[in-house]
Short mmCIF file of C-alpha atoms in Angstrom, two decimals:
data_model
loop_
_atom_site.label_atom_id
_atom_site.label_comp_id
_atom_site.label_asym_id
_atom_site.label_seq_id
_atom_site.Cartn_x
_atom_site.Cartn_y
_atom_site.Cartn_z
CA UNK A 1 -65.09 -32.25 43.76
CA UNK A 2 -65.80 -33.74 40.32
CA UNK A 3 -68.67 -33.27 37.93
CA UNK A 4 -69.75 -35.47 35.05
CA UNK A 5 -71.15 -33.37 32.17
CA UNK A 6 -71.22 -36.40 29.90
CA UNK A 7 -73.76 -38.42 31.84
CA UNK A 8 -76.16 -40.28 29.54
CA UNK A 9 -79.72 -38.83 29.44
CA UNK A 10 -82.34 -40.74 31.37
CA UNK A 11 -86.10 -40.68 31.19
CA UNK A 12 -87.49 -37.83 33.32
CA UNK A 13 -89.59 -38.48 36.37
CA UNK A 14 -92.01 -35.57 36.66
CA UNK A 15 -94.58 -36.62 39.23
CA UNK A 16 -95.50 -33.72 41.54
CA UNK A 17 -93.64 -33.94 44.86
CA UNK A 18 -95.40 -34.80 48.06
CA UNK A 19 -94.15 -32.36 50.67
CA UNK A 20 -94.93 -32.95 54.32
CA UNK A 21 -94.86 -29.18 54.60
CA UNK A 22 -97.22 -26.27 55.09
CA UNK A 23 -95.70 -24.72 51.99
CA UNK A 24 -96.72 -27.43 49.54
CA UNK A 25 -98.79 -26.37 46.57
CA UNK A 26 -102.28 -27.86 46.44
CA UNK A 27 -102.48 -27.43 42.67
CA UNK A 28 -100.07 -28.22 39.87
CA UNK A 29 -100.20 -27.30 36.21
CA UNK A 30 -99.50 -29.88 33.53
CA UNK A 31 -95.74 -30.53 33.84
CA UNK A 32 -93.73 -29.19 30.91
CA UNK A 33 -91.49 -31.70 29.19
CA UNK A 34 -87.78 -31.28 29.86
CA UNK A 35 -85.90 -31.85 26.63
CA UNK A 36 -82.69 -33.86 27.17
CA UNK A 37 -79.43 -32.13 26.20
CA UNK A 38 -77.61 -33.06 22.99
CA UNK A 39 -74.81 -35.58 23.32
CA UNK A 40 -72.26 -32.92 22.34
CA UNK A 41 -73.43 -30.65 25.16
CA UNK A 42 -73.20 -27.66 22.83
CA UNK A 43 -75.01 -24.59 24.10
CA UNK A 44 -78.71 -24.78 23.40
CA UNK A 45 -80.19 -21.94 21.33
CA UNK A 46 -81.21 -19.17 23.70
CA UNK A 47 -84.76 -17.96 23.30
CA UNK A 48 -85.47 -14.27 22.92
CA UNK A 49 -85.63 -12.50 26.24
CA UNK A 50 -89.12 -12.45 27.65
CA UNK A 51 -90.63 -8.98 27.86
CA UNK A 52 -90.28 -7.44 31.28
CA UNK A 53 -93.60 -6.97 32.98
CA UNK A 54 -94.18 -4.16 35.43
CA UNK A 55 -91.36 -1.93 34.08
CA UNK A 56 -93.77 0.93 33.35
CA UNK A 57 -95.28 0.65 36.82
CA UNK A 58 -91.80 0.68 38.33
CA UNK A 59 -90.92 3.90 36.51
CA UNK A 60 -94.07 5.58 37.79
CA UNK A 61 -93.38 4.28 41.28
CA UNK A 62 -89.84 5.67 41.25
CA UNK A 63 -91.20 9.02 40.07
CA UNK A 64 -93.63 9.16 42.97
CA UNK A 65 -90.88 8.22 45.42
CA UNK A 66 -88.70 11.07 44.16
CA UNK A 67 -91.51 13.59 44.66
CA UNK A 68 -92.25 12.33 48.17
CA UNK A 69 -88.52 12.37 48.98
CA UNK A 70 -88.32 16.06 48.08
CA UNK A 71 -91.22 16.74 50.44
CA UNK A 72 -89.63 14.73 53.26
CA UNK A 73 -86.32 16.57 52.88
CA UNK A 74 -88.14 19.87 53.13
CA UNK A 75 -90.05 18.65 56.19
CA UNK A 76 -86.92 17.53 58.06
CA UNK A 77 -84.95 20.66 57.23
CA UNK A 78 -87.81 22.89 58.33
CA UNK A 79 -88.83 20.96 61.47
CA UNK A 80 -85.43 19.79 62.71
CA UNK A 81 -82.81 21.92 61.00
CA UNK A 82 -79.95 20.77 58.76
CA UNK A 83 -77.46 20.03 61.56
CA UNK A 84 -79.71 17.79 63.66
CA UNK A 85 -81.11 16.12 60.54
CA UNK A 86 -77.62 15.29 59.27
CA UNK A 87 -76.58 13.88 62.66
CA UNK A 88 -79.78 11.82 62.82
CA UNK A 89 -79.16 10.45 59.32
CA UNK A 90 -75.58 9.44 60.11
CA UNK A 91 -76.65 7.61 63.27
CA UNK A 92 -79.62 6.00 61.49
CA UNK A 93 -77.29 4.51 58.88
CA UNK A 94 -75.66 2.30 61.53
CA UNK A 95 -78.67 0.01 62.25
CA UNK A 96 -79.73 0.18 58.58
CA UNK A 97 -76.39 -1.24 57.41
CA UNK A 98 -76.55 -3.98 60.03
CA UNK A 99 -80.07 -4.97 59.03
CA UNK A 100 -79.16 -4.85 55.32
CA UNK A 101 -76.34 -7.37 55.74
CA UNK A 102 -78.48 -9.59 57.98
CA UNK A 103 -81.26 -9.71 55.38
CA UNK A 104 -78.75 -10.37 52.62
CA UNK A 105 -77.59 -13.43 54.57
CA UNK A 106 -81.19 -14.66 54.58
CA UNK A 107 -81.37 -13.97 50.84
CA UNK A 108 -78.14 -15.75 49.90
CA UNK A 109 -79.71 -19.00 48.68
CA UNK A 110 -81.68 -17.47 45.82
CA UNK A 111 -80.81 -13.75 45.78
CA UNK A 112 -83.53 -11.35 44.73
CA UNK A 113 -82.79 -8.66 42.11
CA UNK A 114 -80.88 -5.81 43.71
CA UNK A 115 -83.16 -3.22 42.11
CA UNK A 116 -86.14 -4.72 43.94
CA UNK A 117 -84.24 -4.82 47.23
CA UNK A 118 -83.40 -1.14 46.85
CA UNK A 119 -87.00 -0.41 45.86
CA UNK A 120 -88.20 -2.11 49.05
CA UNK A 121 -85.88 0.02 51.21
CA UNK A 122 -86.89 3.16 49.31
CA UNK A 123 -90.60 2.46 49.73
CA UNK A 124 -90.20 2.03 53.47
CA UNK A 125 -87.90 5.03 53.90
CA UNK A 126 -89.88 7.41 51.68
CA UNK A 127 -93.42 6.41 50.73
CA UNK A 128 -94.41 4.60 53.93
CA UNK A 129 -93.05 7.44 56.10
CA UNK A 130 -94.79 9.98 53.88
CA UNK A 131 -98.12 8.16 54.27
CA UNK A 132 -97.72 7.92 58.04
CA UNK A 133 -96.81 11.61 58.37
CA UNK A 134 -99.66 12.62 56.07
CA UNK A 135 -102.24 10.69 58.10
CA UNK A 136 -100.86 12.11 61.35
CA UNK A 137 -101.02 15.64 59.92
CA UNK A 138 -104.65 15.21 58.84
CA UNK A 139 -105.67 13.79 62.24
CA UNK A 140 -103.87 16.66 64.00
CA UNK A 141 -105.82 19.18 61.90
CA UNK A 142 -109.08 17.43 62.79
CA UNK A 143 -108.50 16.74 66.49
CA UNK A 144 -105.56 18.95 67.46
CA UNK A 145 -102.55 17.81 69.47
CA UNK A 146 -103.50 14.78 71.52
CA UNK A 147 -102.65 14.25 75.16
CA UNK A 148 -103.62 11.67 77.77
CA UNK A 149 -105.82 8.93 76.33
CA UNK A 150 -105.55 10.43 72.85
CA UNK A 151 -101.78 10.21 72.93
CA UNK A 152 -101.93 6.58 74.11
CA UNK A 153 -104.33 5.69 71.29
CA UNK A 154 -102.03 7.41 68.84
CA UNK A 155 -99.11 5.25 70.01
CA UNK A 156 -100.81 1.90 70.48
CA UNK A 157 -103.53 2.03 67.81
CA UNK A 158 -102.92 4.70 65.17
CA UNK A 159 -99.19 4.13 64.67
CA UNK A 160 -99.38 0.32 64.26
CA UNK A 161 -102.39 0.45 61.91
CA UNK A 162 -101.22 3.32 59.69
CA UNK A 163 -97.54 2.41 59.60
CA UNK A 164 -98.06 -1.29 58.92
CA UNK A 165 -100.62 -0.52 56.22
CA UNK A 166 -98.19 1.90 54.57
CA UNK A 167 -95.32 -0.58 54.72
CA UNK A 168 -97.45 -3.56 53.75
CA UNK A 169 -98.72 -1.67 50.72
CA UNK A 170 -95.14 -1.54 49.46
CA UNK A 171 -94.73 -5.31 49.78
CA UNK A 172 -98.01 -5.81 47.92
CA UNK A 173 -96.86 -3.49 45.12
CA UNK A 174 -93.62 -5.46 44.73
CA UNK A 175 -95.73 -8.64 44.59
CA UNK A 176 -97.83 -7.07 41.82
CA UNK A 177 -95.12 -5.55 39.62
CA UNK A 178 -92.38 -8.18 40.06
CA UNK A 179 -94.36 -11.39 40.36
CA UNK A 180 -91.63 -13.54 38.79
CA UNK A 181 -89.19 -12.47 41.54
CA UNK A 182 -91.64 -13.29 44.34
CA UNK A 183 -91.49 -17.07 44.63
CA UNK A 184 -92.29 -17.95 48.23
CA UNK A 185 -92.14 -17.18 51.96
CA UNK A 186 -88.40 -16.41 52.04
CA UNK A 187 -88.80 -13.82 49.30
CA UNK A 188 -91.74 -12.28 51.15
CA UNK A 189 -89.76 -12.08 54.38
CA UNK A 190 -86.83 -10.46 52.56
CA UNK A 191 -88.96 -7.79 50.88
CA UNK A 192 -90.99 -7.16 54.03
CA UNK A 193 -87.85 -6.91 56.17
CA UNK A 194 -86.24 -4.36 53.87
CA UNK A 195 -89.39 -2.24 53.68
CA UNK A 196 -89.41 -2.26 57.48
CA UNK A 197 -85.70 -1.41 57.59
CA UNK A 198 -86.24 1.56 55.30
CA UNK A 199 -89.09 2.85 57.44
CA UNK A 200 -87.02 2.47 60.63
CA UNK A 201 -84.16 4.39 58.99
CA UNK A 202 -86.22 7.52 58.34
CA UNK A 203 -88.07 7.23 61.63
CA UNK A 204 -84.73 6.96 63.43
CA UNK A 205 -83.51 10.16 61.78
CA UNK A 206 -86.38 11.99 63.42
CA UNK A 207 -85.95 10.32 66.81
CA UNK A 208 -82.19 10.90 66.94
CA UNK A 209 -82.48 14.49 65.74
CA UNK A 210 -85.19 15.36 68.28
CA UNK A 211 -83.16 13.73 71.06
CA UNK A 212 -80.14 15.83 70.11
CA UNK A 213 -82.18 19.05 70.02
CA UNK A 214 -83.89 18.38 73.35
CA UNK A 215 -81.20 16.61 75.37
CA UNK A 216 -77.88 16.87 73.60
CA UNK A 217 -75.37 14.02 73.44
CA UNK A 218 -76.64 12.23 76.57
CA UNK A 219 -80.23 11.81 75.41
CA UNK A 220 -79.11 11.06 71.86
CA UNK A 221 -76.88 8.25 73.14
CA UNK A 222 -79.76 6.77 75.15
CA UNK A 223 -82.12 6.91 72.18
CA UNK A 224 -79.49 5.37 69.91
CA UNK A 225 -78.95 2.53 72.37
CA UNK A 226 -82.70 1.81 72.61
CA UNK A 227 -83.49 2.05 68.89
CA UNK A 228 -80.20 1.35 67.15
CA UNK A 229 -78.76 -1.38 69.39
CA UNK A 230 -81.64 -3.03 71.29
CA UNK A 231 -84.36 -2.92 68.65
CA UNK A 232 -83.02 -2.45 65.09
CA UNK A 233 -85.12 -5.41 63.92
CA UNK A 234 -88.48 -4.30 65.37
CA UNK A 235 -89.98 -2.86 62.17
CA UNK A 236 -88.18 -5.59 60.23
CA UNK A 237 -90.05 -8.32 62.12
CA UNK A 238 -93.42 -6.57 61.93
CA UNK A 239 -93.46 -6.15 58.16
CA UNK A 240 -91.87 -9.56 57.60
CA UNK A 241 -95.16 -11.06 58.82
CA UNK A 242 -96.98 -9.30 55.98
CA UNK A 243 -94.31 -10.45 53.53
CA UNK A 244 -94.50 -14.02 54.81
CA UNK A 245 -98.26 -14.12 54.15
CA UNK A 246 -97.75 -12.83 50.60
CA UNK A 247 -94.96 -15.37 50.14
CA UNK A 248 -97.37 -18.18 50.94
CA UNK A 249 -99.79 -16.68 48.42
CA UNK A 250 -97.00 -16.61 45.83
CA UNK A 251 -96.09 -20.24 46.56
CA UNK A 252 -99.72 -21.20 45.89
CA UNK A 253 -99.76 -19.35 42.56
CA UNK A 254 -102.31 -16.70 43.55
CA UNK A 255 -102.78 -13.59 41.44
CA UNK A 256 -102.47 -10.13 42.98
CA UNK A 257 -106.24 -9.90 43.40
CA UNK A 258 -106.41 -13.32 45.04
CA UNK A 259 -103.47 -12.43 47.30
CA UNK A 260 -105.28 -9.48 48.91
CA UNK A 261 -106.93 -11.83 51.43
CA UNK A 262 -103.64 -13.38 52.65
CA UNK A 263 -102.12 -9.89 52.62
CA UNK A 264 -104.81 -8.64 55.00
CA UNK A 265 -104.21 -11.61 57.31
CA UNK A 266 -100.47 -10.90 57.35
CA UNK A 267 -101.18 -7.20 57.87
CA UNK A 268 -103.31 -8.02 60.91
CA UNK A 269 -100.44 -10.03 62.38
CA UNK A 270 -97.98 -7.19 61.74
CA UNK A 271 -100.33 -4.66 63.36
CA UNK A 272 -100.78 -6.90 66.41
CA UNK A 273 -97.01 -7.30 66.88
CA UNK A 274 -96.45 -3.57 66.41
CA UNK A 275 -99.19 -2.67 68.89
CA UNK A 276 -97.79 -5.16 71.39
CA UNK A 277 -94.32 -3.63 71.03
CA UNK A 278 -95.55 -0.06 71.47
CA UNK A 279 -97.81 -1.10 74.34
CA UNK A 280 -94.92 -2.71 76.20
CA UNK A 281 -93.14 0.64 76.24
CA UNK A 282 -96.31 2.54 77.18
CA UNK A 283 -97.93 0.40 79.87
CA UNK A 284 -95.13 -1.70 81.40
CA UNK A 285 -91.47 -1.92 82.18
CA UNK A 286 -89.90 -1.91 78.74
CA UNK A 287 -86.68 -3.69 79.72
CA UNK A 288 -88.50 -6.48 81.61
CA UNK A 289 -90.88 -7.08 78.72
CA UNK A 290 -88.01 -6.81 76.27
CA UNK A 291 -86.10 -9.63 77.98
CA UNK A 292 -89.08 -11.87 78.75
CA UNK A 293 -91.13 -11.43 75.57
CA UNK A 294 -89.35 -9.55 72.80
CA UNK A 295 -86.07 -11.51 72.94
CA UNK A 296 -87.86 -14.90 72.75
CA UNK A 297 -89.97 -13.50 69.90
CA UNK A 298 -86.82 -12.51 68.03
CA UNK A 299 -85.30 -15.96 68.63
CA UNK A 300 -88.48 -17.54 67.25
CA UNK A 301 -88.19 -15.26 64.23
CA UNK A 302 -84.62 -16.47 63.58
CA UNK A 303 -85.63 -20.13 63.95
CA UNK A 304 -88.46 -19.53 61.48
CA UNK A 305 -86.00 -18.07 58.97
CA UNK A 306 -83.75 -21.13 59.35
CA UNK A 307 -86.73 -23.43 58.71
CA UNK A 308 -87.69 -21.45 55.60
CA UNK A 309 -84.14 -21.65 54.27
CA UNK A 310 -84.16 -25.43 54.68
CA UNK A 311 -87.45 -25.60 52.82
CA UNK A 312 -85.96 -23.53 50.01
CA UNK A 313 -82.96 -25.88 49.75
CA UNK A 314 -85.28 -28.88 49.71
CA UNK A 315 -87.32 -27.39 46.89
CA UNK A 316 -84.14 -26.67 44.92
CA UNK A 317 -83.08 -30.31 45.21
CA UNK A 318 -86.45 -31.63 44.02
CA UNK A 319 -86.68 -29.32 41.04
CA UNK A 320 -83.09 -29.83 39.90
CA UNK A 321 -83.71 -33.54 40.29
CA UNK A 322 -86.20 -33.23 37.43
CA UNK A 323 -83.43 -31.92 35.20
CA UNK A 324 -80.94 -34.51 36.44
CA UNK A 325 -83.39 -37.24 35.42
CA UNK A 326 -83.36 -35.77 31.91
CA UNK A 327 -79.56 -35.57 31.79
CA UNK A 328 -78.94 -31.85 32.32
CA UNK A 329 -77.18 -32.36 35.67
CA UNK A 330 -75.34 -35.24 37.27
CA UNK A 331 -76.53 -36.49 40.68
CA UNK A 332 -73.29 -35.11 42.14
CA UNK A 333 -74.08 -31.66 40.80
CA UNK A 334 -77.56 -31.74 42.33
CA UNK A 335 -76.08 -32.70 45.70
CA UNK A 336 -73.64 -29.82 45.41
CA UNK A 337 -76.24 -27.25 44.36
CA UNK A 338 -78.80 -28.24 47.01
CA UNK A 339 -76.65 -27.78 50.12
CA UNK A 340 -74.71 -24.85 51.56
CA UNK A 341 -71.78 -27.16 52.33
CA UNK A 342 -71.78 -28.49 48.76
CA UNK A 343 -71.72 -24.99 47.33
CA UNK A 344 -68.83 -24.04 49.60
CA UNK A 345 -66.87 -27.11 48.52
CA UNK A 346 -67.60 -26.37 44.86
CA UNK A 347 -66.26 -22.83 45.18
CA UNK A 348 -63.13 -24.16 46.88
CA UNK A 349 -62.69 -26.66 44.03
CA UNK A 350 -63.19 -23.93 41.41
CA UNK A 351 -60.47 -21.86 43.08
CA UNK A 352 -57.96 -24.62 42.27
CA UNK A 353 -58.67 -24.45 38.54
CA UNK A 354 -56.48 -22.41 36.22
CA UNK A 355 -57.11 -18.72 36.68
CA UNK A 356 -59.36 -19.15 39.75
CA UNK A 357 -62.76 -19.98 38.27
CA UNK A 358 -64.87 -19.18 41.33
CA UNK A 359 -66.78 -16.44 39.43
CA UNK A 360 -67.85 -19.09 36.91
CA UNK A 361 -68.92 -21.42 39.71
CA UNK A 362 -70.92 -18.63 41.36
CA UNK A 363 -72.67 -18.02 38.05
CA UNK A 364 -73.33 -21.75 37.66
CA UNK A 365 -74.84 -21.96 41.18
CA UNK A 366 -76.91 -18.80 40.69
CA UNK A 367 -78.33 -19.89 37.34
CA UNK A 368 -79.11 -23.41 38.58
CA UNK A 369 -80.95 -22.03 41.61
CA UNK A 370 -82.90 -19.65 39.39
CA UNK A 371 -83.68 -22.60 37.11
CA UNK A 372 -85.18 -24.54 40.04
CA UNK A 373 -87.37 -21.55 40.94
CA UNK A 374 -88.42 -21.16 37.30
CA UNK A 375 -89.38 -24.84 37.14
CA UNK A 376 -91.46 -24.43 40.29
CA UNK A 377 -93.35 -21.49 38.75
CA UNK A 378 -94.00 -23.58 35.65
CA UNK A 379 -95.31 -26.52 37.72
CA UNK A 380 -97.71 -24.28 39.62
CA UNK A 381 -98.90 -22.63 36.40
CA UNK A 382 -98.23 -19.09 37.58
CA UNK A 383 -95.65 -18.01 35.00
CA UNK A 384 -96.54 -18.34 31.29
CA UNK A 385 -93.03 -17.11 30.41
CA UNK A 386 -91.26 -19.80 32.44
CA UNK A 387 -90.42 -21.90 29.37
CA UNK A 388 -88.50 -19.04 27.73
CA UNK A 389 -86.58 -18.31 30.91
CA UNK A 390 -85.85 -22.02 31.37
CA UNK A 391 -84.38 -22.16 27.87
CA UNK A 392 -82.18 -19.15 28.54
CA UNK A 393 -80.95 -20.47 31.89
CA UNK A 394 -80.13 -23.91 30.49
CA UNK A 395 -78.11 -22.26 27.74
CA UNK A 396 -76.09 -20.25 30.24
CA UNK A 397 -75.57 -23.28 32.50
CA UNK A 398 -74.20 -25.37 29.61
CA UNK A 399 -71.90 -22.54 28.53
CA UNK A 400 -70.62 -21.96 32.06
CA UNK A 401 -69.96 -25.66 32.64
CA UNK A 402 -68.02 -25.86 29.38
CA UNK A 403 -65.98 -22.79 30.31
CA UNK A 404 -65.13 -24.22 33.72
CA UNK A 405 -63.80 -27.44 32.22
CA UNK A 406 -61.95 -25.72 29.37
CA UNK A 407 -58.17 -26.26 29.45
#
C-alpha cells in the first residue's frame, strides 16, 4: 500500500451530504472552512486543549457509585454470606467478559474512551442495581412479600419498568456529561449494552449465590447455563434500545433536554422487550419461546449492529473526503481509512516498515476516524469546541504520517 502525502491541495467541496438513510441530519450548521496544509507538510500549530466538560459531574458520579458499592457489598455479605457471594461473583465474571469483548468488537471502528466504557459498566453493576433493590425494598415495606398475582406483576411489570429506568438513566447521564463522545446510534448501543452488562453481572451474582445456597452444584449449574450461556445478552439488548434512541438524538444534534423525549421512547422499547422476556419465562415454555422468538430477535439485533457499522464507515468516508478535497489526505488514504479491509492492509504494510510501525498506523487510523467524527459534530453545530479539536487532530495526523515515512 502506498500513500501520497505530497498531493497538491484542491478546492474543498463542502456541500452537505444527501444520505438515503434514517440517520441523516435534517439540519446543518454553516460549514467551517478547511484550511489546506502547507506545501512542506510541517506539523500545524496545535491549539490549546479544549477544557473538558463534565469532569466535575463525573467526579461526583464516581463518588456516589463508591458509596452505593459499599452498601451493595454489605447487602450481599449479610444476605448471602461471603462464600456464596464469592462463588456467584466468579461465575458472573464469565458472561461479563464475553459480553465485554463482543461490545468492544462493535466499538472497534471509532472506539469510545475507556473511562466512559468502565463508567457504563459501573453504573449498571452498582447504581442501577442499587436503585432496583431500593425500590423493591420500599414496595416490600408497603405491601409485604408478594405471592400469586403480586409476584407475577413484580416479575412482568415492576422489574422491567424499574430496572430499565435505572439502567437508562445511566445512559442518559453519559449523554449529558460526555456529549462529545456520544456521536450516534453505534455509540448509544455501546454505552447501553455495557450498562446492561454491568447490571446483569451483579444480578447474576445474586442468582448464582442463591442457587448454590438452595440447591448446591446441580442447581447452580442449571442457573449458570440459563443465564450465563443461553441469555448473557438479554439485559444488553434491552438497554441497547434506550442507547440507540439517544444515539439518534445525538446524531441530530439535540441537547440533553431535547433528548429526553427520544430517551423515553427508547426506554419504552426496552421495557417492552424486558417484559416480553420475563413473561416468556412466566407464562409459557421458556425453551420453545427462546428458540422461536428470542433467537430470531437476537439475530435481528446482530444484523442491526452490522447495518449501523456500515453507516459509520460511510460517514467516515464522506467526512474525510472533505479533508481530501482540501489536500490533507490522498484519495488512497481515504479509501484505506473508510474500510475494514483497507485498514487491515494498511497495518500489514506498516509492519513491513523499519521497526514495525503498526503502532503509528493504528494512531493514524484512530486520529483520522476521530477527525471525521469531529467534522460531523461541527457540521451539525452541536460542538462549539470542534474547531480546536480538529486543529489538534490534524497536527497529530501530519506528525504521525511524517514519522511513518521517516527513514
